[in-house]
Amino acid sequence: MTNYVALSIVLFLVAISLIVAIYSRRWSRTTTEFYVAGRKISWVQNSLALTGDYLSAASFLGVAGAIAVVGIDRAWDGIGYFGGYIVLLVLLAVPLRKIGKFTAPEALTTRFTGNRSIRFSAMFSVILISTFYIIPQFIGAGALLQLLLGWPYVSSVLVIGVIVISYVAIGGMRATTYNQIIQGVILWMAMALILILTVTQFYGGSFSAILENAGMAVPPQLASILLAEPYPIWSDLTAGEAVAHVSEKLTGQPDGLTPGVFATGWMNTMALAVGLVFGTAGLPHVLIRYFTVEKPKDARTSTLGVLFLVGTFYMMATFVGLAAMYLLYPDLMGYFLAGEASIAQNMAVPLLGQMVGGDIMLGVAIGGAFCAILSTVAGLLITIGTSVTHDFYKEVINPDADDKRQVMVAKLSIVAAGVIAVIFAIGLADQNVSYLVTLAFGIAASVFFPVLFLSVWWAKYTSQGALATILTGIFLSSIFVIARLYGMDDLMGIPVLVNPALYSLPAALIAGTVVSLLTEDVGDVENFMSLAHGPELEE
């Protein structure tokens, strides 16, 4: 049955996004405007835009949703997402802005001048990481429209795909930035409101009571696998009755506060942490935002703002997820045992919103999730369009292309990437959106973090070493991601972990270091280092 209150809120938020995109068309005709908003974004705007960009469906739906079905072990997602910005702040944010290019691949070739192999391999990595990141956003969108309108999953994904691709292609980076600011504020406030209503209505204002109840529940995803005799009518049970029933049947099993349910063993835990922390510092759509601010010091200041906003958001998401595990226990078990894993894993926040605030809060929650999807996909698509056009089309096919032609190619690239992501989202419908994003983080941690880190901080790093870093990182991370998605336990005797970065990041660093020690082409290192580490001049 269609929830018209929730639908109205969603349509209102989508309309705002489209209006902003149409209004911003006047500032999307030149490449500088379309790619990086004319470098006229203030640090406050960039902080809010980065927050909206970063708090994707994986954050708003996936983190709390994953905690609700697996337990505290999935709080690693939020910790890693937050920790990555500290790495980015300390190591890369200011140097990248000082270099002052349009894309991460172009920043690399500022040092290794004219090296097309590096630029093309980096561009391919941008497309792969960004597309893989878009896929879970569309999965979350499909599940949302299923819940809101009762539409088939495929139709839901197609509709949201058309909306997002259209508004990005119309408005460029400036429209994307303004929408990300609006959507970031809505996301943060929606999560805060759901948490406040939950803790006041059901827990007497006590956060410790949320932890106490979560400690009584066997995680629903684990319980649905182990429970030999499913209770026939879960909807007839209260939360307490459902939790007690499963706990009695599965005595001795982990509870919602037991670590290791998802990332079993120290290697899996380390793999997840490494992938998330260093993946943040290598995400192309995050890196490109540092090219939009007015001055290099704004890159540092905007990152501090993001640390506060995303840090408090993930703290709230953790408590919302643990509260949802207990309060929605009958619903989550029912979804899992009915074969509707996508709803169980990704819809805890909207379902909890409806429980604590009826149709209005359901609308706010779903509207917040749509904002997350629109904001993040917009940033990813603009990154793909910029890289394809600036790093490939302008570099190889048509060096003399004017701004109008480049913008047109960027828009075509955006449409193509969006269509590919929609197709894959249809095929990966039952995956948790937060987990799929962690895999994209693992690839980013293995490619862009090591190559940018070594380029910015090591004068003896060579072009051959940079190429070895990129190729090693992309190959190993992709192989282990594919193995994980196919459910393989090991690959040629090597355990397949929850994230590839524990293998692929060190391998990429070692490959780049060893090859650099054996080769001599350090590129235009003096000018590059002067740009990256010189005085912060006003622009």
Coordinates of C-alpha atoms in Angstrom, one line a residue:
M1 CA 0.0 0.0 0.0
T2 CA 1.4 3.4 -1.0
N3 CA 2.4 5.6 1.9
Y4 CA 1.3 9.0 0.5
V5 CA 2.8 11.1 3.4
A6 CA 6.2 9.5 2.9
L7 CA 5.9 9.7 -0.9
S8 CA 5.1 13.4 -0.7
I9 CA 8.2 14.1 1.3
V10 CA 10.4 12.2 -1.1
L11 CA 8.9 13.9 -4.1
F12 CA 9.5 17.3 -2.5
L13 CA 13.1 16.5 -1.8
V14 CA 13.7 15.1 -5.3
A15 CA 12.0 18.3 -6.8
I16 CA 14.4 20.5 -4.9
S17 CA 17.3 18.6 -6.3
L18 CA 16.1 18.9 -9.9
I19 CA 15.3 22.6 -9.4
V20 CA 18.8 23.3 -8.1
A21 CA 20.3 21.4 -11.1
I22 CA 18.2 23.3 -13.6
Y23 CA 19.0 26.6 -11.9
S24 CA 22.8 25.8 -11.9
R25 CA 22.9 25.1 -15.7
R26 CA 24.2 28.7 -16.2
W27 CA 27.4 27.7 -14.4
S28 CA 28.0 24.4 -16.1
R29 CA 29.1 25.5 -19.6
T30 CA 32.8 25.7 -19.0
T31 CA 35.0 22.8 -18.0
T32 CA 36.2 24.5 -14.8
E33 CA 32.7 25.2 -13.7
F34 CA 31.4 21.7 -14.7
Y35 CA 34.3 19.8 -13.2
V36 CA 35.2 21.8 -10.0
A37 CA 32.5 24.5 -9.7
G38 CA 35.0 27.2 -10.7
R39 CA 37.0 26.6 -7.5
K40 CA 34.7 29.0 -5.7
I41 CA 33.4 26.7 -3.0
S42 CA 34.0 28.0 0.6
W43 CA 35.3 25.7 3.3
V44 CA 31.9 25.7 5.1
Q45 CA 30.2 24.8 1.9
N46 CA 32.8 22.1 1.2
S47 CA 32.4 20.6 4.7
L48 CA 28.7 20.3 4.2
A49 CA 29.0 19.0 0.6
L50 CA 31.7 16.4 1.6
T51 CA 29.3 15.3 4.4
G52 CA 26.4 14.9 2.0
D53 CA 28.7 13.2 -0.5
Y54 CA 30.2 10.8 2.0
L55 CA 27.1 10.0 4.0
S56 CA 25.8 7.7 1.3
A57 CA 23.1 5.1 1.3
A58 CA 25.8 2.9 2.8
S59 CA 26.0 5.2 5.8
F60 CA 22.4 6.2 6.3
L61 CA 20.9 2.8 5.5
G62 CA 23.8 0.4 5.5
V63 CA 25.7 1.1 8.7
A64 CA 22.7 1.1 11.0
G65 CA 21.1 -1.7 9.0
A66 CA 24.1 -3.8 9.2
I67 CA 24.4 -3.3 12.9
A68 CA 20.7 -4.2 13.3
V69 CA 21.2 -7.6 11.7
V70 CA 24.8 -8.5 12.6
G71 CA 25.5 -6.5 15.8
I72 CA 28.3 -4.3 17.1
D73 CA 30.8 -5.9 14.8
R74 CA 29.5 -3.8 11.9
A75 CA 30.3 -0.6 13.9
W76 CA 33.7 -1.0 12.3
D77 CA 32.1 0.5 9.1
G78 CA 31.4 3.8 10.8
I79 CA 34.7 3.9 12.7
G80 CA 36.7 3.2 9.5
Y81 CA 34.7 5.8 7.5
F82 CA 35.5 8.4 10.2
G83 CA 39.1 7.4 10.7
G84 CA 39.8 7.7 7.0
Y85 CA 39.3 11.4 7.1
I86 CA 42.0 11.8 9.8
V87 CA 44.5 10.1 7.4
L88 CA 43.2 12.3 4.5
L89 CA 43.6 15.4 6.7
V90 CA 47.2 14.6 7.8
L91 CA 48.6 13.2 4.6
L92 CA 46.8 14.4 1.4
A93 CA 44.1 17.1 1.7
V94 CA 46.3 20.2 1.6
P95 CA 49.0 18.9 -0.9
L96 CA 46.3 17.9 -3.3
R97 CA 44.6 21.3 -3.3
K98 CA 48.0 23.0 -3.7
I99 CA 48.6 20.9 -6.8
G100 CA 45.3 22.3 -8.1
K101 CA 44.2 20.1 -10.9
F102 CA 40.8 18.7 -11.9
T103 CA 41.3 14.9 -11.2
A104 CA 43.6 12.6 -9.2
P105 CA 45.0 11.1 -12.4
E106 CA 46.0 14.6 -13.6
A107 CA 47.6 15.3 -10.2
L108 CA 49.8 12.3 -10.7
T109 CA 50.8 13.4 -14.2
T110 CA 51.7 16.8 -12.9
R111 CA 54.7 15.0 -11.4
F112 CA 55.1 12.4 -14.1
T113 CA 54.6 14.8 -17.0
G114 CA 52.9 13.3 -20.1
N115 CA 53.0 9.7 -18.8
R116 CA 49.9 8.4 -20.5
S117 CA 50.2 4.9 -19.0
I118 CA 49.8 6.3 -15.5
R119 CA 47.0 8.6 -16.5
F120 CA 45.0 5.9 -18.3
S121 CA 45.5 3.3 -15.6
A122 CA 44.5 5.9 -12.9
M123 CA 41.5 6.9 -15.0
F124 CA 40.4 3.2 -15.3
S125 CA 40.7 3.0 -11.5
V126 CA 38.5 6.0 -11.1
I127 CA 35.8 4.5 -13.3
L128 CA 36.0 1.1 -11.5
I129 CA 35.9 2.4 -8.0
S130 CA 33.2 5.0 -8.6
T131 CA 31.0 2.6 -10.5
F132 CA 31.4 -0.1 -7.8
Y133 CA 30.5 2.6 -5.3
I134 CA 27.4 3.7 -7.2
I135 CA 25.9 0.1 -7.4
P136 CA 25.0 -0.1 -3.7
Q137 CA 23.4 3.3 -3.8
F138 CA 21.0 2.0 -6.5
I139 CA 20.4 -1.2 -4.5
G140 CA 19.4 0.9 -1.5
A141 CA 17.1 3.0 -3.8
G142 CA 15.4 -0.1 -5.1
A143 CA 14.7 -1.4 -1.6
L144 CA 13.4 2.0 -0.6
L145 CA 10.9 2.2 -3.4
Q146 CA 9.8 -1.3 -2.7
L147 CA 9.0 -0.3 0.9
L148 CA 7.4 3.0 0.0
L149 CA 5.4 2.2 -3.1
G150 CA 5.4 -1.6 -3.3
W151 CA 7.0 -1.4 -6.8
P152 CA 9.1 -4.3 -8.2
Y153 CA 12.8 -3.9 -7.3
V154 CA 13.9 -3.6 -11.0
S155 CA 11.4 -0.8 -11.7
S156 CA 12.5 1.0 -8.6
V157 CA 16.2 0.9 -9.6
L158 CA 15.4 2.1 -13.1
V159 CA 13.3 5.1 -11.9
I160 CA 15.9 6.3 -9.4
G161 CA 18.6 5.8 -12.0
V162 CA 16.9 8.1 -14.5
I163 CA 16.3 10.8 -11.8
V164 CA 19.9 10.9 -10.6
I165 CA 21.6 10.6 -14.0
S166 CA 19.4 13.4 -15.3
Y167 CA 20.1 16.0 -12.6
V168 CA 23.9 15.4 -12.6
A169 CA 24.1 15.7 -16.4
I170 CA 22.1 18.9 -16.3
G171 CA 23.8 20.7 -13.5
G172 CA 27.5 19.7 -13.2
M173 CA 29.6 20.2 -10.0
R174 CA 28.0 23.4 -8.8
A175 CA 24.5 21.8 -8.8
T176 CA 26.0 18.7 -7.2
T177 CA 27.7 20.8 -4.5
Y178 CA 24.6 22.8 -3.6
N179 CA 22.5 19.6 -3.5
Q180 CA 25.1 17.8 -1.4
I181 CA 24.9 20.7 1.1
I182 CA 21.1 20.4 1.4
Q183 CA 21.2 16.7 1.5
G184 CA 24.0 16.5 4.0
V185 CA 22.0 18.7 6.5
I186 CA 18.9 16.6 6.0
L187 CA 20.8 13.3 6.5
W188 CA 22.4 14.4 9.7
M189 CA 19.2 15.8 11.1
A190 CA 17.1 12.8 10.1
M191 CA 19.4 10.4 11.9
A192 CA 19.4 12.7 15.0
L193 CA 15.6 12.9 15.1
I194 CA 15.1 9.2 14.8
L195 CA 17.6 8.6 17.6
I196 CA 16.0 11.2 19.9
L197 CA 12.5 9.8 19.3
T198 CA 13.7 6.2 19.8
V199 CA 15.6 6.8 23.0
T200 CA 12.9 8.9 24.6
Q201 CA 9.9 6.7 23.6
F202 CA 11.4 3.3 24.3
Y203 CA 14.4 3.6 26.5
G204 CA 13.5 6.4 29.0
G205 CA 16.3 8.6 27.7
S206 CA 18.9 6.0 28.6
F207 CA 21.5 5.1 26.0
S208 CA 22.8 2.3 28.2
A209 CA 19.4 0.7 28.0
I210 CA 19.9 0.3 24.2
L211 CA 23.1 -1.5 24.9
E212 CA 21.5 -3.7 27.5
N213 CA 18.7 -4.8 25.2
A214 CA 21.1 -5.4 22.3
G215 CA 23.1 -7.7 24.6
M216 CA 20.0 -9.9 25.0
A217 CA 19.5 -10.6 21.2
V218 CA 21.1 -13.1 18.9
P219 CA 21.8 -11.1 15.7
P220 CA 18.9 -11.7 13.3
Q221 CA 21.0 -12.6 10.3
L222 CA 22.9 -15.2 12.3
A223 CA 19.7 -16.5 14.0
S224 CA 17.9 -16.8 10.6
I225 CA 20.7 -19.2 9.4
L226 CA 20.9 -21.3 12.6
L227 CA 17.2 -21.5 13.6
A228 CA 16.1 -25.0 12.6
E229 CA 12.4 -24.5 13.4
P230 CA 11.3 -20.9 12.4
Y231 CA 8.5 -19.5 14.5
P232 CA 5.4 -19.6 12.2
I233 CA 4.1 -16.0 12.7
W234 CA 6.7 -13.5 13.7
S235 CA 4.4 -10.6 13.3
D236 CA 2.4 -11.9 16.3
L237 CA 5.3 -11.5 18.7
T238 CA 6.5 -8.5 20.5
A239 CA 10.2 -7.6 20.3
G240 CA 10.8 -9.1 23.8
E241 CA 9.0 -12.3 22.9
A242 CA 10.9 -12.7 19.6
V243 CA 14.3 -12.1 21.3
A244 CA 13.5 -14.5 24.1
H245 CA 12.2 -17.2 21.7
V246 CA 15.4 -17.1 19.6
S247 CA 17.7 -16.9 22.6
E248 CA 16.1 -20.0 24.1
K249 CA 16.4 -21.9 20.8
L250 CA 20.0 -20.8 20.2
T251 CA 21.6 -20.8 23.7
G252 CA 25.2 -19.9 23.7
Q253 CA 25.2 -18.0 20.4
P254 CA 26.8 -14.5 20.1
D255 CA 24.6 -11.5 21.0
G256 CA 24.3 -8.0 19.5
L257 CA 27.4 -6.8 21.5
T258 CA 29.6 -9.7 20.6
P259 CA 32.5 -8.8 18.3
G260 CA 33.6 -11.1 15.5
V261 CA 30.2 -12.2 14.2
F262 CA 30.9 -10.6 10.8
A263 CA 34.7 -10.1 10.7
T264 CA 35.8 -13.4 12.3
G265 CA 39.4 -13.5 13.4
W266 CA 42.1 -10.8 13.6
M267 CA 42.9 -10.9 9.9
N268 CA 39.3 -10.1 8.9
T269 CA 39.1 -7.3 11.5
M270 CA 42.4 -5.8 10.3
A271 CA 41.4 -6.2 6.7
L272 CA 38.1 -4.3 7.3
A273 CA 39.9 -1.5 9.3
V274 CA 42.7 -1.1 6.7
G275 CA 40.2 -1.0 3.8
L276 CA 38.0 1.6 5.4
V277 CA 40.6 3.9 6.8
F278 CA 42.9 4.1 3.8
G279 CA 40.0 3.7 1.3
T280 CA 38.6 7.0 2.4
A281 CA 41.9 8.7 1.5
G282 CA 41.7 7.1 -1.9
L283 CA 38.1 7.7 -3.0
P284 CA 38.1 9.7 -6.3
H285 CA 34.8 11.5 -5.5
V286 CA 36.2 12.6 -2.2
L287 CA 39.5 13.7 -3.6
I288 CA 37.9 15.8 -6.3
R289 CA 36.1 17.9 -3.8
Y290 CA 39.5 19.2 -2.6
F291 CA 40.0 20.8 -6.0
T292 CA 36.8 22.8 -5.6
V293 CA 37.8 25.0 -2.7
E294 CA 39.1 28.6 -3.1
K295 CA 42.4 28.3 -1.1
P296 CA 44.7 25.4 0.0
K297 CA 44.0 26.1 3.7
D298 CA 40.3 25.6 3.0
A299 CA 41.0 21.9 2.3
R300 CA 42.3 21.5 5.8
T301 CA 39.5 23.5 7.5
S302 CA 36.8 21.7 5.5
T303 CA 38.2 18.3 6.6
L304 CA 38.0 19.3 10.2
G305 CA 34.3 20.2 9.7
V306 CA 33.7 16.9 8.1
L307 CA 35.3 15.0 11.0
F308 CA 32.8 16.6 13.4
L309 CA 29.8 16.0 11.2
V310 CA 30.5 12.4 10.1
G311 CA 31.9 11.4 13.6
T312 CA 28.7 12.4 15.4
F313 CA 26.6 10.9 12.6
Y314 CA 28.2 7.4 13.0
M315 CA 27.8 7.6 16.7
M316 CA 24.1 8.1 16.3
A317 CA 23.9 5.4 13.6
T318 CA 25.5 2.9 15.9
F319 CA 22.8 3.4 18.6
V320 CA 20.0 3.5 16.0
G321 CA 21.2 0.2 14.7
L322 CA 21.4 -1.5 18.1
A323 CA 18.0 -0.1 19.0
A324 CA 16.6 -1.4 15.7
M325 CA 18.0 -4.9 16.3
Y326 CA 15.8 -5.2 19.5
L327 CA 12.7 -3.2 18.6
L328 CA 12.4 -4.6 15.0
Y329 CA 13.5 -8.1 15.9
P330 CA 10.2 -9.8 14.8
D331 CA 10.2 -7.9 11.5
L332 CA 13.9 -8.5 10.7
M333 CA 13.5 -12.3 11.4
G334 CA 10.4 -12.4 9.3
Y335 CA 12.1 -10.7 6.4
F336 CA 15.1 -13.0 6.5
L337 CA 13.1 -16.2 6.8
A338 CA 10.8 -15.0 4.0
G339 CA 13.7 -14.6 1.6
E340 CA 13.6 -10.7 1.7
A341 CA 17.2 -10.2 2.8
S342 CA 17.5 -6.9 1.0
I343 CA 14.8 -5.3 3.1
A344 CA 16.1 -6.8 6.3
Q345 CA 19.7 -5.6 5.8
N346 CA 19.0 -2.2 4.4
M347 CA 15.6 -0.9 5.7
A348 CA 16.1 -0.8 9.5
V349 CA 16.3 3.0 9.7
P350 CA 13.1 3.7 7.7
L351 CA 11.2 0.9 9.6
L352 CA 12.4 2.3 13.0
G353 CA 11.5 5.8 11.8
Q354 CA 7.9 4.6 11.1
M355 CA 7.8 2.9 14.5
V356 CA 8.8 6.0 16.5
G357 CA 7.1 8.7 14.3
G358 CA 4.5 7.1 12.0
D359 CA 4.2 8.0 8.4
I360 CA 5.9 11.4 8.8
M361 CA 9.1 9.9 10.3
L362 CA 9.0 7.1 7.7
G363 CA 8.9 9.9 5.1
V364 CA 11.7 11.7 6.8
A365 CA 13.8 8.5 6.9
I366 CA 13.2 7.5 3.4
G367 CA 13.6 11.2 2.3
G368 CA 17.0 11.2 4.1
A369 CA 18.0 8.0 2.4
F370 CA 17.0 9.4 -1.0
C371 CA 19.1 12.4 -0.2
A372 CA 22.0 10.1 0.5
I373 CA 21.6 8.3 -2.7
L374 CA 21.2 11.5 -4.8
S375 CA 24.1 13.2 -3.2
T376 CA 26.6 10.4 -3.4
V377 CA 25.7 9.1 -6.9
A378 CA 25.9 12.7 -8.1
G379 CA 29.5 13.1 -6.7
L380 CA 30.5 9.8 -8.2
L381 CA 29.0 10.4 -11.6
I382 CA 30.6 13.9 -11.9
T383 CA 33.9 12.3 -11.0
I384 CA 33.6 9.7 -13.7
G385 CA 32.6 12.3 -16.3
T386 CA 35.4 14.6 -15.4
S387 CA 38.0 11.8 -15.5
V388 CA 36.9 10.3 -18.8
T389 CA 36.8 13.6 -20.5
H390 CA 39.8 15.3 -19.0
D391 CA 42.1 12.3 -18.7
F392 CA 41.2 10.4 -21.9
Y393 CA 39.1 12.3 -24.4
K394 CA 41.0 15.6 -24.1
E395 CA 44.4 13.9 -23.7
V396 CA 44.1 11.4 -26.6
I397 CA 41.2 11.6 -28.8
N398 CA 40.7 15.4 -29.3
P399 CA 43.4 17.6 -27.7
D400 CA 41.9 20.6 -29.3
A401 CA 38.3 20.1 -28.0
D402 CA 36.7 23.3 -26.8
D403 CA 34.8 23.6 -23.5
K404 CA 31.4 22.9 -25.1
R405 CA 32.6 19.6 -26.6
Q406 CA 34.3 18.5 -23.4
V407 CA 31.2 19.1 -21.3
M408 CA 29.1 17.2 -23.8
V409 CA 31.5 14.2 -23.6
A410 CA 31.4 14.4 -19.8
K411 CA 27.6 14.2 -19.8
L412 CA 27.6 11.2 -22.2
S413 CA 30.1 9.5 -19.9
I414 CA 27.9 10.2 -16.9
V415 CA 24.9 8.6 -18.6
A416 CA 26.9 5.5 -19.7
A417 CA 28.4 5.0 -16.2
G418 CA 24.9 5.4 -14.6
V419 CA 23.4 2.8 -16.9
I420 CA 26.1 0.3 -16.2
A421 CA 25.7 0.8 -12.4
V422 CA 21.9 0.2 -12.7
I423 CA 22.5 -3.1 -14.5
F424 CA 24.8 -4.4 -11.9
A425 CA 22.6 -3.1 -9.1
I426 CA 19.8 -5.3 -10.5
G427 CA 22.1 -8.3 -10.3
L428 CA 23.3 -7.7 -6.8
A429 CA 19.9 -7.0 -5.2
D430 CA 20.4 -9.0 -2.0
Q431 CA 23.7 -7.5 -0.8
N432 CA 24.0 -5.2 2.1
V433 CA 24.7 -1.7 0.7
S434 CA 27.3 -0.9 3.4
Y435 CA 29.2 -4.1 2.8
L436 CA 29.4 -3.5 -1.0
V437 CA 30.7 0.0 -0.3
T438 CA 33.4 -1.4 2.0
L439 CA 34.7 -3.4 -1.0
A440 CA 34.9 -0.3 -3.1
F441 CA 36.9 1.3 -0.2
G442 CA 39.2 -1.7 -0.4
I443 CA 39.9 -1.1 -4.1
A444 CA 40.5 2.7 -3.4
A445 CA 42.8 1.9 -0.5
S446 CA 44.9 -0.3 -2.8
V447 CA 45.2 2.1 -5.7
F448 CA 44.8 5.8 -5.1
F449 CA 46.0 6.0 -1.5
P450 CA 49.4 4.3 -2.1
V451 CA 50.1 6.0 -5.4
L452 CA 49.2 9.5 -4.2
F453 CA 50.9 9.0 -0.8
L454 CA 54.2 7.9 -2.4
S455 CA 54.0 10.6 -5.1
V456 CA 53.4 13.4 -2.6
W457 CA 55.9 12.3 0.1
W458 CA 58.7 10.4 -1.6
A459 CA 61.1 12.3 -3.9
K460 CA 62.7 9.1 -5.3
Y461 CA 59.3 7.6 -6.4
T462 CA 59.5 6.9 -10.1
S463 CA 57.0 6.8 -12.9
Q464 CA 57.6 3.0 -13.3
G465 CA 57.0 2.6 -9.6
A466 CA 53.7 4.6 -9.8
L467 CA 52.5 2.4 -12.6
A468 CA 53.5 -0.8 -10.6
T469 CA 51.6 0.5 -7.6
I470 CA 48.4 1.1 -9.6
L471 CA 48.5 -2.1 -11.5
T472 CA 49.3 -4.3 -8.5
G473 CA 46.6 -2.6 -6.4
I474 CA 43.9 -2.8 -9.0
F475 CA 44.7 -6.4 -9.9
L476 CA 44.9 -7.9 -6.4
S477 CA 42.0 -6.0 -4.9
S478 CA 39.7 -6.8 -7.9
I479 CA 40.6 -10.5 -7.8
F480 CA 39.8 -10.8 -4.1
V481 CA 36.6 -8.8 -4.4
I482 CA 35.4 -11.1 -7.1
A483 CA 36.3 -14.1 -5.0
R484 CA 34.5 -12.7 -2.0
L485 CA 31.3 -12.0 -4.0
Y486 CA 31.4 -15.6 -5.4
G487 CA 31.6 -16.9 -1.8
M488 CA 35.1 -18.4 -2.1
D489 CA 36.8 -19.3 1.2
D490 CA 40.3 -19.2 -0.2
L491 CA 42.2 -18.3 -3.4
M492 CA 45.1 -20.6 -4.2
G493 CA 45.4 -21.4 -0.5
I494 CA 45.2 -17.7 0.6
P495 CA 42.1 -17.0 2.8
V496 CA 39.6 -14.6 1.2
L497 CA 38.9 -11.9 3.8
V498 CA 36.0 -9.5 4.2
N499 CA 38.1 -6.8 2.5
P500 CA 41.0 -7.2 0.1
A501 CA 43.1 -4.3 1.4
L502 CA 45.1 -6.3 3.9
Y503 CA 46.7 -8.0 1.0
S504 CA 46.5 -5.5 -1.8
L505 CA 47.5 -2.3 -0.1
P506 CA 50.9 -3.6 1.3
A507 CA 51.5 -5.3 -2.0
A508 CA 50.9 -2.1 -3.9
L509 CA 53.3 -0.2 -1.6
I510 CA 56.0 -2.8 -1.9
A511 CA 55.7 -3.0 -5.7
G512 CA 55.9 0.7 -6.0
T513 CA 58.9 0.9 -3.7
V514 CA 60.9 -1.9 -5.2
V515 CA 60.3 -0.8 -8.8
S516 CA 61.2 2.8 -7.9
L517 CA 64.5 1.6 -6.3
L518 CA 65.4 -0.1 -9.6
T519 CA 64.4 2.7 -11.9
E520 CA 65.3 6.4 -12.3
D521 CA 62.5 8.5 -13.8
V522 CA 61.3 10.6 -10.8
G523 CA 59.5 13.0 -13.1
D524 CA 59.4 16.7 -12.5
V525 CA 59.9 16.1 -8.8
E526 CA 61.3 19.6 -7.8
N527 CA 58.4 21.6 -9.2
F528 CA 55.9 19.0 -8.0
M529 CA 57.2 19.0 -4.4
S530 CA 57.4 22.8 -4.5
L531 CA 53.7 22.9 -5.4
A532 CA 52.6 20.2 -2.9
H533 CA 54.6 21.4 0.1
G534 CA 55.3 25.1 -0.7
P535 CA 53.7 28.1 1.0
E536 CA 50.0 28.3 1.0
L537 CA 49.6 31.3 -1.3
E538 CA 46.3 33.1 -1.6
E539 CA 44.6 32.6 -4.9

